[in-house]
Coordinates of C-alpha atoms in Angstrom, one line a residue:
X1221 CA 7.1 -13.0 -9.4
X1222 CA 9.6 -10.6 -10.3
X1223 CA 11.6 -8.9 -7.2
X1224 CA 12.8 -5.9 -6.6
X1225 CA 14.0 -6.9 -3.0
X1226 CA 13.8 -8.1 0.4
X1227 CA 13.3 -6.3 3.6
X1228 CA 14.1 -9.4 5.9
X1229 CA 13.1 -8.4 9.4
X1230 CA 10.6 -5.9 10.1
X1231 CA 8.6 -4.8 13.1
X1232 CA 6.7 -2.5 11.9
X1233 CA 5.0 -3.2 8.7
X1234 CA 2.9 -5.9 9.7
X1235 CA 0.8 -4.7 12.9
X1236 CA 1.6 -7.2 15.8
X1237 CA 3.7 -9.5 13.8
X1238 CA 7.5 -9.7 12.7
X1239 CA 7.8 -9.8 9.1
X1240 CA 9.3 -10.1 6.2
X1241 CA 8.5 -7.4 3.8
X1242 CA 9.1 -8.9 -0.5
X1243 CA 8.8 -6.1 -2.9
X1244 CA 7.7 -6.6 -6.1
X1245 CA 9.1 -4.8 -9.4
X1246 CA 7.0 -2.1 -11.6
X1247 CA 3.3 0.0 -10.7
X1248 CA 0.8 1.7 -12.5
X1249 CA 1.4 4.8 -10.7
X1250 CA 3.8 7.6 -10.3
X1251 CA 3.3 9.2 -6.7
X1252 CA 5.9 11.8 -7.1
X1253 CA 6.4 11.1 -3.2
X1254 CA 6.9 7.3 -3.5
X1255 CA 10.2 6.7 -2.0
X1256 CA 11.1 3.7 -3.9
X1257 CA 11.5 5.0 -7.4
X1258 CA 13.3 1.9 -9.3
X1259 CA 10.6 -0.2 -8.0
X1260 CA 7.6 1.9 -9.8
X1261 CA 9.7 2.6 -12.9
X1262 CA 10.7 -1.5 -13.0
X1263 CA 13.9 -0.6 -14.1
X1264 CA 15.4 -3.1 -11.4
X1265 CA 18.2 -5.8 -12.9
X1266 CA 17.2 -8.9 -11.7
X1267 CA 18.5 -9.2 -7.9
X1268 CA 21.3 -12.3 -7.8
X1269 CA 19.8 -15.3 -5.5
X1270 CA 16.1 -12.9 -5.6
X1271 CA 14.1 -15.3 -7.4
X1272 CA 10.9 -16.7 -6.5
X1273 CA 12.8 -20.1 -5.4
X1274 CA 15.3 -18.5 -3.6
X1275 CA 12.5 -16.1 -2.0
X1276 CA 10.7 -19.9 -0.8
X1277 CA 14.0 -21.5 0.0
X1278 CA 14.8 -18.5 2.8
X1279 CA 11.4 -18.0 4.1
X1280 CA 11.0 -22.1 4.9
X1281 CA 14.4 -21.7 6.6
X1282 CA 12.9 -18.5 9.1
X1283 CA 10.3 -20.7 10.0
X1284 CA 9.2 -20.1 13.5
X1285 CA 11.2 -16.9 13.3
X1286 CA 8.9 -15.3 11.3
X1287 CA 5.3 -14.2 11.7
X1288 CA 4.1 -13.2 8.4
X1289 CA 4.8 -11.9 5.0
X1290 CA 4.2 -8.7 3.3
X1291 CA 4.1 -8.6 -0.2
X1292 CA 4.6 -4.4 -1.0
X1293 CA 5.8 -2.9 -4.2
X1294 CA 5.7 -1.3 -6.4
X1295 CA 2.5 -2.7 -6.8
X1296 CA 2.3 -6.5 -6.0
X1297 CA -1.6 -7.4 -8.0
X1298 CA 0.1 -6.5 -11.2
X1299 CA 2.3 -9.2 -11.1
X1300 CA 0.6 -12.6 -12.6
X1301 CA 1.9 -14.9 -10.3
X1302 CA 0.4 -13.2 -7.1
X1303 CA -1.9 -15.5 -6.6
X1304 CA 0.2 -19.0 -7.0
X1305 CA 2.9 -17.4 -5.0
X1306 CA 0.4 -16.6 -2.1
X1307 CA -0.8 -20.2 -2.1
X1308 CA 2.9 -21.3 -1.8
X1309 CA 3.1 -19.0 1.3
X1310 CA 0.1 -20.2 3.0
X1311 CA 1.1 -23.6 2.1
X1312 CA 4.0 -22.4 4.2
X1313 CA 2.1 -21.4 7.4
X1314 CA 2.5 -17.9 6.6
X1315 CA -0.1 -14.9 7.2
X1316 CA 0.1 -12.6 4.4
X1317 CA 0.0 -8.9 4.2
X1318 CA -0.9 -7.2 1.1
X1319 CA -0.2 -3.7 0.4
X1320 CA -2.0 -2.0 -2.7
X1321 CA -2.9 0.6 -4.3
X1322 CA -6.6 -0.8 -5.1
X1323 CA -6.6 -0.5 -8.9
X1324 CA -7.3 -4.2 -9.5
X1325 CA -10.2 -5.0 -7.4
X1326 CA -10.6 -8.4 -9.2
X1327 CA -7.3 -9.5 -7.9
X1328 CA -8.4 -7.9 -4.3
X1329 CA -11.0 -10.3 -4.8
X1330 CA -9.5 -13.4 -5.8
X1331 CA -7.1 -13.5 -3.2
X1332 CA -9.3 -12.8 -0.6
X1333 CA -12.1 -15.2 -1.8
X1334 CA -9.2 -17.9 -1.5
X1335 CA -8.2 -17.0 2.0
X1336 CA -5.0 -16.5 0.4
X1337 CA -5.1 -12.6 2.5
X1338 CA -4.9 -12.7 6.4
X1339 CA -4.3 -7.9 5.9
X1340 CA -4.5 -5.6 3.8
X1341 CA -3.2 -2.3 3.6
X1342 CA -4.7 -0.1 0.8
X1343 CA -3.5 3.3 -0.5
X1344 CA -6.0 6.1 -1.2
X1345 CA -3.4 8.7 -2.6
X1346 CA -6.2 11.6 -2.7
X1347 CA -10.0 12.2 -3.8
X1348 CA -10.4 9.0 -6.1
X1349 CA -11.4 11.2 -8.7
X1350 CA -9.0 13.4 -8.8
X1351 CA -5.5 11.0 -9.5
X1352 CA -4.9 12.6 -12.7
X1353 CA -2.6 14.4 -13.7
X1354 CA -0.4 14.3 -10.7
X1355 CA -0.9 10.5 -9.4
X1356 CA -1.6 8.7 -13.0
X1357 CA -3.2 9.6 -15.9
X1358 CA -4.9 6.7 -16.7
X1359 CA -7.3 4.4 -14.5
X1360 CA -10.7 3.8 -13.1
X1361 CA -12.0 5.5 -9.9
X1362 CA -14.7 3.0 -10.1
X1363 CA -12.0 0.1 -9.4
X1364 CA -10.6 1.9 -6.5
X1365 CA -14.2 2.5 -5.4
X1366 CA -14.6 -1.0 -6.0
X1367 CA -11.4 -2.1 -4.0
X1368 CA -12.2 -0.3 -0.9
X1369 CA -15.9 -2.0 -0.8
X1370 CA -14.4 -5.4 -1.0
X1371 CA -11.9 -5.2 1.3
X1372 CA -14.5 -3.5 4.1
X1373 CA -17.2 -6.1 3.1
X1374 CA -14.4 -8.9 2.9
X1375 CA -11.6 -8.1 5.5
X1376 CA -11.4 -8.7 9.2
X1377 CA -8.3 -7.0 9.7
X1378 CA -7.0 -4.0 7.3
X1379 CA -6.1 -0.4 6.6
X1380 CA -6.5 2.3 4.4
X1381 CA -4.2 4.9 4.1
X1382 CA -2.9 8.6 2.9
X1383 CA 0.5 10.0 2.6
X1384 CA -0.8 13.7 3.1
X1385 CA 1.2 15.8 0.3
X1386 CA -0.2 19.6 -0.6
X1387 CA -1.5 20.4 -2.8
X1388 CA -2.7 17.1 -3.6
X1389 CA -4.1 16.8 0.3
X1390 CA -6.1 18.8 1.9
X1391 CA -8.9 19.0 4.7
X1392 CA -11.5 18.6 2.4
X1393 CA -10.0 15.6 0.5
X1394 CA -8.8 13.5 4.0
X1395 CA -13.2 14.6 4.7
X1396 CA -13.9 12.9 1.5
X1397 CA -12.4 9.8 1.9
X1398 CA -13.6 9.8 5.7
X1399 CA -17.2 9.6 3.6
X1400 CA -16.3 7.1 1.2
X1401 CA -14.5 4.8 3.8
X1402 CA -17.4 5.6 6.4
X1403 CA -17.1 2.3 9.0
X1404 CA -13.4 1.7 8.4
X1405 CA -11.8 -0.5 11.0
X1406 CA -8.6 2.1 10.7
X1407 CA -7.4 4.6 8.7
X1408 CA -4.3 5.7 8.5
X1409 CA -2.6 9.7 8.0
X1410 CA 1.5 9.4 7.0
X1411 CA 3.7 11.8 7.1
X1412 CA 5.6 12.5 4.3
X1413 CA 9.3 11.8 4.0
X1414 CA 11.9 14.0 1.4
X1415 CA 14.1 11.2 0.8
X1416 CA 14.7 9.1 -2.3
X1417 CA 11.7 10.8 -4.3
X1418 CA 10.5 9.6 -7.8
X1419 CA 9.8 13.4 -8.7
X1420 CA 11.5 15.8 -6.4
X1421 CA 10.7 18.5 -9.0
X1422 CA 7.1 18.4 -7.9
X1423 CA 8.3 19.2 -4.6
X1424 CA 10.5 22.3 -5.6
X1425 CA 7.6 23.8 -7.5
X1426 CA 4.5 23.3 -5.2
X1427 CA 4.0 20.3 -3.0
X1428 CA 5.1 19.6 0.7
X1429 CA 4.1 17.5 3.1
X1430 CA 2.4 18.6 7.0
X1431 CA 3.6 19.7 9.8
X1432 CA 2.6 17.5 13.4
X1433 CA 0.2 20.0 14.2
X1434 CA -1.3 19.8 10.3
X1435 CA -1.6 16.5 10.4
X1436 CA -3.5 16.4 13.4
X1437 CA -5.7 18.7 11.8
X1438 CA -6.4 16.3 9.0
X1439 CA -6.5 13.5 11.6
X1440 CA -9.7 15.3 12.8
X1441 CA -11.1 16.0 9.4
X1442 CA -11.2 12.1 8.9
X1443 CA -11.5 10.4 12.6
X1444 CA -15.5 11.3 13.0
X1445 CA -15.9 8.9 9.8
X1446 CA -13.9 6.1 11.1
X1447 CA -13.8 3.5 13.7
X1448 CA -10.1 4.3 13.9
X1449 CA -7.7 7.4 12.5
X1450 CA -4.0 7.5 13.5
X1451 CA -1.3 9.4 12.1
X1452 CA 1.7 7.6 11.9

């Protein structure tokens, strides 16, 4: 596992649980609105005392002050180790939180077929056929179509979500993915935050995020598909 860093108490990330959030270096993705840009580019120098050992060594000492474990990114099913590393955190006694972007369904699978999962949090950046140009150039809508239908068929207890950028987002899109995620146990709206940008170019020539009364717009483009739509 290679690591990019280590969020080491968290509230937030992990619904009902305090966490520790591990991000993994390098993605196959370049959302000009992700907000950790070393991370996708895997341009990271190794962390000192960030190894996979040292990782173990600090989470067996937070024992019963920890609740879980998110493994974010970048993008953590790229990494070849995910699944090993997983096992040592259940071996552990910790629940696991993946976050993804869903382009590997076979290491969706995997993990979860291993009970090696206990959440999951999966990104649907816009129409699944439309990620190109803006949010890759190259993948496989069918593997993201693929993700989302394992983790609904699989998972008790997980998200999808948006980050809800123009022109990349719109009513019509957030309807789509209502459609395609029909049943969902929740899905989520975010707002999107100007800070620490991979490509804040895009920004200055044509893409913004919502306002509160925008998103809630979107929110009701989506909710009629869903068990659950928040914006958060």
């Amino acid at each position: 596992m290679i690591f990019g860093g280590i969020q080491k108490n968290s509230l937030i990330d992990f619904p009902g649980k305090i966490s520790c959030v591990l991000f993994v270096s390098g993605c196959n993705f370049e959302c000009p609105y992700c907000h950790n840009p070393d991370l996708v580019r895997g341009n990271i120098s190794p962390t000192p005392g960030l190894d996979e050992n040292a990782v173990c060594d600090f989470l067996e000492m937070r024992k019963g002050l920890l609740d879980g474990v998110v493994i974010s990114g970048g993008e953590p099913t790229l990494q070849g180790d995910i699944i090993a590393f997983c096992e040592k955190l259940k071996e552990m006694g910790y629940p696991v939180k993946l976050d993804t972007n869903g382009t590997r369904p076979q290491v969706i699978g995997k993990l979860i077929d291993k009970g090696l999962v206990d959440y999951i949090a999966m990104d649907i950046k816009t129409d699944p056929f439309h990620y190109s140009p803006v949010i890759t150039k190259i993948y496989s809508p069918a593997d993201i179509l693929k993700s989302i239908q394992i983790i609904m068929e699989s998972m008790e207890t997980y998200e999808f979500r948006t980050t809800c950028v123009k022109p990349i987002v719109d009513a019509n899109v957030i309807g789509g993915i209502g459609r395609i995620i029909e049943g969902a146990m929740l899905y989520v709206l975010q707002g999107f935050q100007k800070t620490r940008l991979l490509r804040p170019e895009f920004f200055e020539e044509k893409g913004s995020g919502y306002d509160t009364n925008g998103l809630i717009r979107l929110r009701s483009a989506a909710e009629q598909w869903v068990n659950k739509c928040i914006i958060r």
